[in-house]
mmCIF file of C-alpha atoms in Angstrom:
data_model
loop_
_atom_site.group_PDB
_atom_site.id
_atom_site.type_symbol
_atom_site.label_atom_id
_atom_site.label_comp_id
_atom_site.label_asym_id
_atom_site.label_seq_id
_atom_site.Cartn_x
_atom_site.Cartn_y
_atom_site.Cartn_z
ATOM 1 C CA UNK A 1 -68.869 -58.687 -13.666
ATOM 2 C CA UNK A 2 -70.401 -58.901 -10.186
ATOM 3 C CA UNK A 3 -67.597 -56.568 -8.601
ATOM 4 C CA UNK A 4 -68.196 -53.684 -11.593
ATOM 5 C CA UNK A 5 -72.628 -54.170 -11.462
ATOM 6 C CA UNK A 6 -72.609 -54.236 -7.707
ATOM 7 C CA UNK A 7 -70.511 -51.887 -6.741
ATOM 8 C CA UNK A 8 -71.971 -49.346 -9.544
ATOM 9 C CA UNK A 9 -75.234 -49.933 -8.195
ATOM 10 C CA UNK A 10 -73.982 -48.843 -4.630
ATOM 11 C CA UNK A 11 -72.650 -45.500 -6.151
ATOM 12 C CA UNK A 12 -76.105 -43.913 -6.603
ATOM 13 C CA UNK A 13 -77.996 -44.911 -3.444
ATOM 14 C CA UNK A 14 -74.890 -44.120 -1.554
ATOM 15 C CA UNK A 15 -73.995 -40.836 -2.999
ATOM 16 C CA UNK A 16 -74.354 -39.088 0.457
ATOM 17 C CA UNK A 17 -72.270 -41.439 2.292
ATOM 18 C CA UNK A 18 -68.578 -40.585 1.037
ATOM 19 C CA UNK A 19 -66.459 -43.547 2.869
ATOM 20 C CA UNK A 20 -69.153 -46.191 1.612
ATOM 21 C CA UNK A 21 -68.428 -44.653 -1.649
ATOM 22 C CA UNK A 22 -64.852 -44.688 -1.386
ATOM 23 C CA UNK A 23 -64.856 -48.394 -0.849
ATOM 24 C CA UNK A 24 -67.154 -49.327 -3.911
ATOM 25 C CA UNK A 25 -64.867 -46.904 -5.907
ATOM 26 C CA UNK A 26 -61.718 -49.027 -4.639
ATOM 27 C CA UNK A 27 -63.212 -51.745 -5.495
ATOM 28 C CA UNK A 28 -64.433 -51.088 -9.191
ATOM 29 C CA UNK A 29 -60.611 -50.060 -9.499
ATOM 30 C CA UNK A 30 -59.305 -53.168 -8.459
ATOM 31 C CA UNK A 31 -61.769 -54.940 -11.071
ATOM 32 C CA UNK A 32 -61.270 -52.648 -13.874
ATOM 33 C CA UNK A 33 -57.635 -52.342 -13.563
ATOM 34 C CA UNK A 34 -56.330 -56.203 -12.835
ATOM 35 C CA UNK A 35 -59.237 -58.525 -13.381
ATOM 36 C CA UNK A 36 -59.205 -58.578 -17.184
ATOM 37 C CA UNK A 37 -54.991 -58.778 -17.482
ATOM 38 C CA UNK A 38 -55.316 -61.455 -15.117
ATOM 39 C CA UNK A 39 -58.255 -63.508 -16.887
ATOM 40 C CA UNK A 40 -56.357 -63.036 -20.071
ATOM 41 C CA UNK A 41 -53.109 -64.644 -18.272
ATOM 42 C CA UNK A 42 -54.825 -67.350 -17.213
ATOM 43 C CA UNK A 43 -56.120 -68.452 -21.117
ATOM 44 C CA UNK A 44 -52.798 -67.730 -21.358
ATOM 45 C CA UNK A 45 -51.494 -70.286 -18.858
ATOM 46 C CA UNK A 46 -48.706 -67.320 -18.666
ATOM 47 C CA UNK A 47 -48.119 -63.844 -17.917
ATOM 48 C CA UNK A 48 -49.434 -61.339 -20.404
ATOM 49 C CA UNK A 49 -46.766 -59.186 -21.094
ATOM 50 C CA UNK A 50 -43.126 -58.338 -19.525
ATOM 51 C CA UNK A 51 -41.973 -56.535 -15.944
ATOM 52 C CA UNK A 52 -43.616 -53.376 -16.697
ATOM 53 C CA UNK A 53 -47.193 -54.609 -17.114
ATOM 54 C CA UNK A 54 -46.238 -56.965 -13.917
ATOM 55 C CA UNK A 55 -45.164 -53.932 -12.022
ATOM 56 C CA UNK A 56 -48.241 -52.166 -12.653
ATOM 57 C CA UNK A 57 -50.224 -54.821 -11.817
ATOM 58 C CA UNK A 58 -48.931 -55.648 -8.302
ATOM 59 C CA UNK A 59 -49.267 -51.599 -7.948
ATOM 60 C CA UNK A 60 -52.807 -51.382 -8.432
ATOM 61 C CA UNK A 61 -53.142 -54.148 -6.273
ATOM 62 C CA UNK A 62 -51.256 -52.824 -3.493
ATOM 63 C CA UNK A 63 -53.074 -49.264 -3.810
ATOM 64 C CA UNK A 64 -56.727 -50.570 -4.069
ATOM 65 C CA UNK A 65 -56.043 -53.108 -1.395
ATOM 66 C CA UNK A 66 -54.480 -50.868 1.492
ATOM 67 C CA UNK A 67 -57.455 -48.173 0.076
ATOM 68 C CA UNK A 68 -60.114 -50.726 1.095
ATOM 69 C CA UNK A 69 -58.190 -51.645 4.574
ATOM 70 C CA UNK A 70 -57.697 -48.216 5.664
ATOM 71 C CA UNK A 71 -61.452 -47.687 4.352
ATOM 72 C CA UNK A 72 -62.795 -49.966 6.377
ATOM 73 C CA UNK A 73 -60.792 -49.056 9.622
ATOM 74 C CA UNK A 74 -61.904 -44.912 9.266
ATOM 75 C CA UNK A 75 -65.641 -46.589 9.213
ATOM 76 C CA UNK A 76 -64.957 -48.644 12.389
ATOM 77 C CA UNK A 77 -63.786 -45.560 14.147
ATOM 78 C CA UNK A 78 -66.669 -43.092 12.947
ATOM 79 C CA UNK A 79 -69.189 -45.881 13.947
ATOM 80 C CA UNK A 80 -67.299 -46.440 17.627
ATOM 81 C CA UNK A 81 -67.272 -42.859 17.920
ATOM 82 C CA UNK A 82 -70.829 -42.172 16.822
ATOM 83 C CA UNK A 83 -72.027 -45.047 19.003
ATOM 84 C CA UNK A 84 -70.228 -43.787 22.108
ATOM 85 C CA UNK A 85 -70.992 -40.105 21.747
ATOM 86 C CA UNK A 86 -74.001 -38.054 23.006
ATOM 87 C CA UNK A 87 -76.598 -36.986 20.955
ATOM 88 C CA UNK A 88 -75.817 -33.491 20.956
ATOM 89 C CA UNK A 89 -72.323 -34.828 19.469
ATOM 90 C CA UNK A 90 -73.373 -36.771 16.980
ATOM 91 C CA UNK A 91 -72.799 -34.050 14.042
ATOM 92 C CA UNK A 92 -69.245 -33.721 15.400
ATOM 93 C CA UNK A 93 -67.886 -35.546 12.476
ATOM 94 C CA UNK A 94 -68.533 -33.241 9.416
ATOM 95 C CA UNK A 95 -68.434 -33.737 5.679
ATOM 96 C CA UNK A 96 -65.271 -31.538 5.627
ATOM 97 C CA UNK A 97 -63.627 -34.022 8.036
ATOM 98 C CA UNK A 98 -64.711 -37.188 6.039
ATOM 99 C CA UNK A 99 -63.294 -35.421 2.589
ATOM 100 C CA UNK A 100 -59.698 -35.058 4.762
ATOM 101 C CA UNK A 101 -59.772 -38.327 5.647
ATOM 102 C CA UNK A 102 -60.609 -39.926 2.014
ATOM 103 C CA UNK A 103 -57.773 -37.713 1.082
ATOM 104 C CA UNK A 104 -55.487 -39.024 3.755
ATOM 105 C CA UNK A 105 -56.659 -42.844 2.913
ATOM 106 C CA UNK A 106 -55.757 -42.399 -0.786
ATOM 107 C CA UNK A 107 -51.998 -40.727 0.231
ATOM 108 C CA UNK A 108 -51.257 -43.324 2.811
ATOM 109 C CA UNK A 109 -52.129 -46.000 -0.075
ATOM 110 C CA UNK A 110 -50.039 -44.414 -2.887
ATOM 111 C CA UNK A 111 -47.138 -43.664 -0.799
ATOM 112 C CA UNK A 112 -46.916 -47.942 0.111
ATOM 113 C CA UNK A 113 -47.924 -48.876 -3.118
ATOM 114 C CA UNK A 114 -45.183 -46.564 -4.832
ATOM 115 C CA UNK A 115 -41.969 -47.713 -1.988
ATOM 116 C CA UNK A 116 -41.209 -50.678 -3.866
ATOM 117 C CA UNK A 117 -40.802 -48.405 -7.204
ATOM 118 C CA UNK A 118 -38.008 -46.406 -4.903
ATOM 119 C CA UNK A 119 -36.147 -48.964 -3.737
ATOM 120 C CA UNK A 120 -37.653 -50.317 -0.444
ATOM 121 C CA UNK A 121 -39.162 -53.702 -1.336
ATOM 122 C CA UNK A 122 -40.207 -55.511 -4.232
ATOM 123 C CA UNK A 123 -42.707 -56.486 -7.182
ATOM 124 C CA UNK A 124 -42.617 -59.750 -8.954
ATOM 125 C CA UNK A 125 -44.541 -62.580 -10.440
ATOM 126 C CA UNK A 126 -47.068 -64.609 -7.794
ATOM 127 C CA UNK A 127 -45.547 -68.590 -7.493
ATOM 128 C CA UNK A 128 -48.646 -69.927 -10.039
ATOM 129 C CA UNK A 129 -47.268 -67.380 -12.805
ATOM 130 C CA UNK A 130 -50.719 -65.742 -13.602
ATOM 131 C CA UNK A 131 -50.737 -62.578 -11.535
ATOM 132 C CA UNK A 132 -48.091 -59.836 -9.868
ATOM 133 C CA UNK A 133 -47.584 -58.961 -6.117
ATOM 134 C CA UNK A 134 -45.052 -57.727 -3.501
ATOM 135 C CA UNK A 135 -42.455 -60.192 -4.279
ATOM 136 C CA UNK A 136 -42.783 -62.057 -0.918
ATOM 137 C CA UNK A 137 -40.078 -65.105 -1.817
ATOM 138 C CA UNK A 138 -37.244 -62.104 -2.151
ATOM 139 C CA UNK A 139 -37.585 -60.846 1.645
ATOM 140 C CA UNK A 140 -36.237 -63.847 3.785
ATOM 141 C CA UNK A 141 -32.843 -63.151 2.119
ATOM 142 C CA UNK A 142 -33.308 -59.593 1.900
ATOM 143 C CA UNK A 143 -32.961 -56.881 5.197
ATOM 144 C CA UNK A 144 -34.485 -54.226 3.040
ATOM 145 C CA UNK A 145 -36.976 -56.327 1.922
ATOM 146 C CA UNK A 146 -37.956 -57.946 5.165
ATOM 147 C CA UNK A 147 -37.922 -54.553 6.796
ATOM 148 C CA UNK A 148 -40.414 -53.192 4.202
ATOM 149 C CA UNK A 149 -42.811 -56.053 4.715
ATOM 150 C CA UNK A 150 -42.579 -56.491 8.157
ATOM 151 C CA UNK A 151 -43.404 -52.733 8.153
ATOM 152 C CA UNK A 152 -46.300 -53.048 5.799
ATOM 153 C CA UNK A 153 -47.676 -56.383 7.430
ATOM 154 C CA UNK A 154 -47.952 -54.038 11.085
ATOM 155 C CA UNK A 155 -49.394 -50.886 9.715
ATOM 156 C CA UNK A 156 -51.148 -51.216 6.900
ATOM 157 C CA UNK A 157 -52.513 -55.002 8.394
ATOM 158 C CA UNK A 158 -52.294 -55.785 11.818
ATOM 159 C CA UNK A 159 -52.729 -52.277 13.399
ATOM 160 C CA UNK A 160 -56.141 -51.592 11.196
ATOM 161 C CA UNK A 161 -57.455 -55.378 11.649
ATOM 162 C CA UNK A 162 -56.705 -54.544 15.720
ATOM 163 C CA UNK A 163 -58.831 -50.934 15.417
ATOM 164 C CA UNK A 164 -61.741 -52.232 13.601
ATOM 165 C CA UNK A 165 -61.915 -55.503 16.104
ATOM 166 C CA UNK A 166 -61.375 -53.476 18.917
ATOM 167 C CA UNK A 167 -64.114 -50.709 17.435
ATOM 168 C CA UNK A 168 -66.674 -53.481 17.234
ATOM 169 C CA UNK A 169 -66.133 -54.878 20.409
ATOM 170 C CA UNK A 170 -66.702 -51.597 22.086
ATOM 171 C CA UNK A 171 -69.536 -50.804 19.902
ATOM 172 C CA UNK A 172 -71.292 -54.375 20.933
ATOM 173 C CA UNK A 173 -70.606 -54.064 24.226
ATOM 174 C CA UNK A 174 -72.502 -50.283 24.367
ATOM 175 C CA UNK A 175 -74.865 -51.959 22.262
ATOM 176 C CA UNK A 176 -74.985 -54.819 25.013
ATOM 177 C CA UNK A 177 -75.402 -51.953 28.079
ATOM 178 C CA UNK A 178 -78.043 -50.246 26.277
ATOM 179 C CA UNK A 179 -80.816 -53.235 25.668
ATOM 180 C CA UNK A 180 -79.826 -54.854 29.206
ATOM 181 C CA UNK A 181 -81.594 -51.535 30.266
ATOM 182 C CA UNK A 182 -84.599 -52.117 28.395
ATOM 183 C CA UNK A 183 -86.082 -54.779 29.732
ATOM 184 C CA UNK A 184 -89.090 -54.915 27.273
ATOM 185 C CA UNK A 185 -88.177 -55.971 23.623
ATOM 186 C CA UNK A 186 -91.377 -54.277 22.353
ATOM 187 C CA UNK A 187 -89.982 -50.987 24.103
ATOM 188 C CA UNK A 188 -86.291 -50.703 21.978
ATOM 189 C CA UNK A 189 -86.738 -47.353 19.957
ATOM 190 C CA UNK A 190 -86.973 -47.634 16.007
ATOM 191 C CA UNK A 191 -83.457 -45.265 16.077
ATOM 192 C CA UNK A 192 -81.480 -48.471 18.449
ATOM 193 C CA UNK A 193 -83.038 -51.268 16.180
ATOM 194 C CA UNK A 194 -81.765 -49.352 13.359
ATOM 195 C CA UNK A 195 -78.357 -48.667 14.759
ATOM 196 C CA UNK A 196 -77.864 -52.433 15.560
ATOM 197 C CA UNK A 197 -78.576 -53.666 12.169
ATOM 198 C CA UNK A 198 -76.450 -50.791 10.467
ATOM 199 C CA UNK A 199 -73.724 -52.079 12.833
ATOM 200 C CA UNK A 200 -74.289 -55.669 12.162
ATOM 201 C CA UNK A 201 -73.465 -54.443 8.375
ATOM 202 C CA UNK A 202 -70.627 -52.591 9.084
ATOM 203 C CA UNK A 203 -69.453 -55.626 11.127
ATOM 204 C CA UNK A 204 -69.787 -57.915 7.884
ATOM 205 C CA UNK A 205 -68.728 -55.843 5.810
ATOM 206 C CA UNK A 206 -65.413 -55.816 7.292
ATOM 207 C CA UNK A 207 -65.511 -59.817 8.544
ATOM 208 C CA UNK A 208 -65.946 -60.090 4.521
ATOM 209 C CA UNK A 209 -63.083 -58.484 3.590
ATOM 210 C CA UNK A 210 -60.461 -59.688 6.103
ATOM 211 C CA UNK A 211 -61.788 -63.137 5.736
ATOM 212 C CA UNK A 212 -61.070 -62.826 1.678
ATOM 213 C CA UNK A 213 -57.713 -61.983 2.242
ATOM 214 C CA UNK A 214 -56.395 -64.317 5.376
ATOM 215 C CA UNK A 215 -55.713 -66.935 3.456
ATOM 216 C CA UNK A 216 -53.488 -64.699 1.081
ATOM 217 C CA UNK A 217 -51.660 -63.193 3.973
ATOM 218 C CA UNK A 218 -50.797 -66.630 5.489
ATOM 219 C CA UNK A 219 -49.805 -67.886 2.458
ATOM 220 C CA UNK A 220 -47.787 -64.955 1.577
ATOM 221 C CA UNK A 221 -46.340 -64.847 5.009
ATOM 222 C CA UNK A 222 -45.072 -68.356 4.897
ATOM 223 C CA UNK A 223 -43.091 -67.512 1.770
ATOM 224 C CA UNK A 224 -41.179 -64.999 3.218
ATOM 225 C CA UNK A 225 -39.518 -67.587 5.346
ATOM 226 C CA UNK A 226 -39.526 -70.458 3.325
ATOM 227 C CA UNK A 227 -39.235 -71.059 -0.413
ATOM 228 C CA UNK A 228 -41.663 -70.914 -2.576
ATOM 229 C CA UNK A 229 -41.312 -74.398 -4.179
ATOM 230 C CA UNK A 230 -42.317 -75.821 -0.809
ATOM 231 C CA UNK A 231 -46.092 -74.701 -1.953
ATOM 232 C CA UNK A 232 -47.889 -76.030 -4.697
ATOM 233 C CA UNK A 233 -49.256 -73.852 -7.311
ATOM 234 C CA UNK A 234 -52.697 -74.685 -6.586
ATOM 235 C CA UNK A 235 -51.575 -73.768 -2.935
ATOM 236 C CA UNK A 236 -50.960 -70.066 -4.147
ATOM 237 C CA UNK A 237 -53.693 -69.746 -6.262
ATOM 238 C CA UNK A 238 -56.732 -70.572 -4.588
ATOM 239 C CA UNK A 239 -55.889 -67.661 -2.105
ATOM 240 C CA UNK A 240 -55.379 -65.128 -4.667
ATOM 241 C CA UNK A 241 -58.681 -65.617 -6.270
ATOM 242 C CA UNK A 242 -60.110 -65.606 -2.939
ATOM 243 C CA UNK A 243 -58.620 -62.208 -1.727
ATOM 244 C CA UNK A 244 -60.186 -60.960 -5.521
ATOM 245 C CA UNK A 245 -62.971 -62.249 -4.703
ATOM 246 C CA UNK A 246 -63.732 -59.612 -1.628
ATOM 247 C CA UNK A 247 -64.668 -56.610 -4.055
ATOM 248 C CA UNK A 248 -67.908 -58.367 -5.229
ATOM 249 C CA UNK A 249 -69.478 -59.395 -1.107
ATOM 250 C CA UNK A 250 -70.594 -55.723 -0.510
ATOM 251 C CA UNK A 251 -73.385 -54.953 -2.759
ATOM 252 C CA UNK A 252 -74.956 -58.368 -1.579
ATOM 253 C CA UNK A 253 -74.860 -57.182 2.184
ATOM 254 C CA UNK A 254 -76.261 -53.771 1.183
ATOM 255 C CA UNK A 255 -78.616 -55.816 -0.343
ATOM 256 C CA UNK A 256 -79.799 -58.079 2.538
ATOM 257 C CA UNK A 257 -79.930 -54.851 5.215
ATOM 258 C CA UNK A 258 -80.625 -51.668 3.237
ATOM 259 C CA UNK A 259 -84.240 -51.032 1.924
ATOM 260 C CA UNK A 260 -82.944 -48.069 -0.001
ATOM 261 C CA UNK A 261 -80.409 -50.514 -1.939
ATOM 262 C CA UNK A 262 -83.256 -53.139 -2.632
ATOM 263 C CA UNK A 263 -85.336 -50.290 -3.896
ATOM 264 C CA UNK A 264 -82.459 -49.080 -6.193
ATOM 265 C CA UNK A 265 -81.962 -52.067 -7.535
ATOM 266 C CA UNK A 266 -85.153 -52.814 -8.354
ATOM 267 C CA UNK A 267 -85.638 -49.438 -10.522
ATOM 268 C CA UNK A 268 -82.491 -50.378 -12.565
ATOM 269 C CA UNK A 269 -82.524 -51.828 -15.964
ATOM 270 C CA UNK A 270 -79.721 -53.553 -17.699
ATOM 271 C CA UNK A 271 -78.296 -52.416 -21.101
ATOM 272 C CA UNK A 272 -80.934 -55.004 -22.665
ATOM 273 C CA UNK A 273 -83.589 -52.955 -21.423
ATOM 274 C CA UNK A 274 -85.606 -55.356 -18.828
ATOM 275 C CA UNK A 275 -86.528 -54.554 -15.749
ATOM 276 C CA UNK A 276 -84.912 -56.523 -12.608
ATOM 277 C CA UNK A 277 -87.918 -58.000 -9.831
ATOM 278 C CA UNK A 278 -87.144 -58.518 -6.412
ATOM 279 C CA UNK A 279 -89.824 -59.997 -4.193
ATOM 280 C CA UNK A 280 -89.185 -57.129 -1.525
ATOM 281 C CA UNK A 281 -92.243 -54.013 -2.054
ATOM 282 C CA UNK A 282 -91.291 -52.598 1.137
ATOM 283 C CA UNK A 283 -91.862 -48.496 0.344
ATOM 284 C CA UNK A 284 -90.245 -47.441 3.452
ATOM 285 C CA UNK A 285 -88.447 -44.175 3.856
ATOM 286 C CA UNK A 286 -85.446 -45.707 5.212
ATOM 287 C CA UNK A 287 -81.931 -45.022 3.806
ATOM 288 C CA UNK A 288 -79.500 -46.816 5.694
ATOM 289 C CA UNK A 289 -77.129 -46.384 3.203
ATOM 290 C CA UNK A 290 -76.490 -42.800 3.361
ATOM 291 C CA UNK A 291 -77.294 -43.163 7.222
ATOM 292 C CA UNK A 292 -74.648 -45.708 8.074
ATOM 293 C CA UNK A 293 -71.799 -43.596 9.686
ATOM 294 C CA UNK A 294 -73.786 -40.547 10.431
ATOM 295 C CA UNK A 295 -75.892 -42.190 13.372
#
């Protein structure tokens, strides 16, 4: 509920920011296509449906998971390029370029999602039995599966993560040097302050996603080299639930950092017709969600 309502609220306020919209769409897609089936299976104490529904669930999770990771990676690269480019080159990244990048993100994610369907890698149930994913436990005795998981781990997890970390470290160093050149904090331009706030928001979005998925990645990587029976069901269940919670964090981050998003939320009415009120009454024309990646 938090994922669907929160990210649906992001869409109208970020309609001009295509990568933010793409991230929200991926989160909503994961919540709609996966969570109802997982919740129903939890109430049933066993997976509902057969192999077909298991493959569907795992494919959707892999598709939207890789899409979110690659979107965050592209966001970090664009933020780095914008921060380190001269003012005359600040419009170098056009809307058409972003469209091409989003198309690449979805095609790249779809490619990895369908590879297990055509024989490279496998999909299967989680050890705790109420959701499905890549069949990690099959890979320690299968060269085909091991090559898939190693390639996926490097190209869909390690490389994007290192890129995100490197970009934001580069941005942090750039901002640090810029602030060192300004001795008086009162003389810091509003644009520089906004840039720092937007960068912090982007960092928190990435940290939230990576922190949510790290325990799951660790448990899955353990399953590659050891039997799934070596882990208690609760040990495999909690990282999975924590990973799913990653889709609900971003709207809260937008709400904290974006005055525009707070105004949008204030104007929304729930299905019962009552107005949602918040303490903030700032009427600033700032639109950081749509400015986040344009600089």
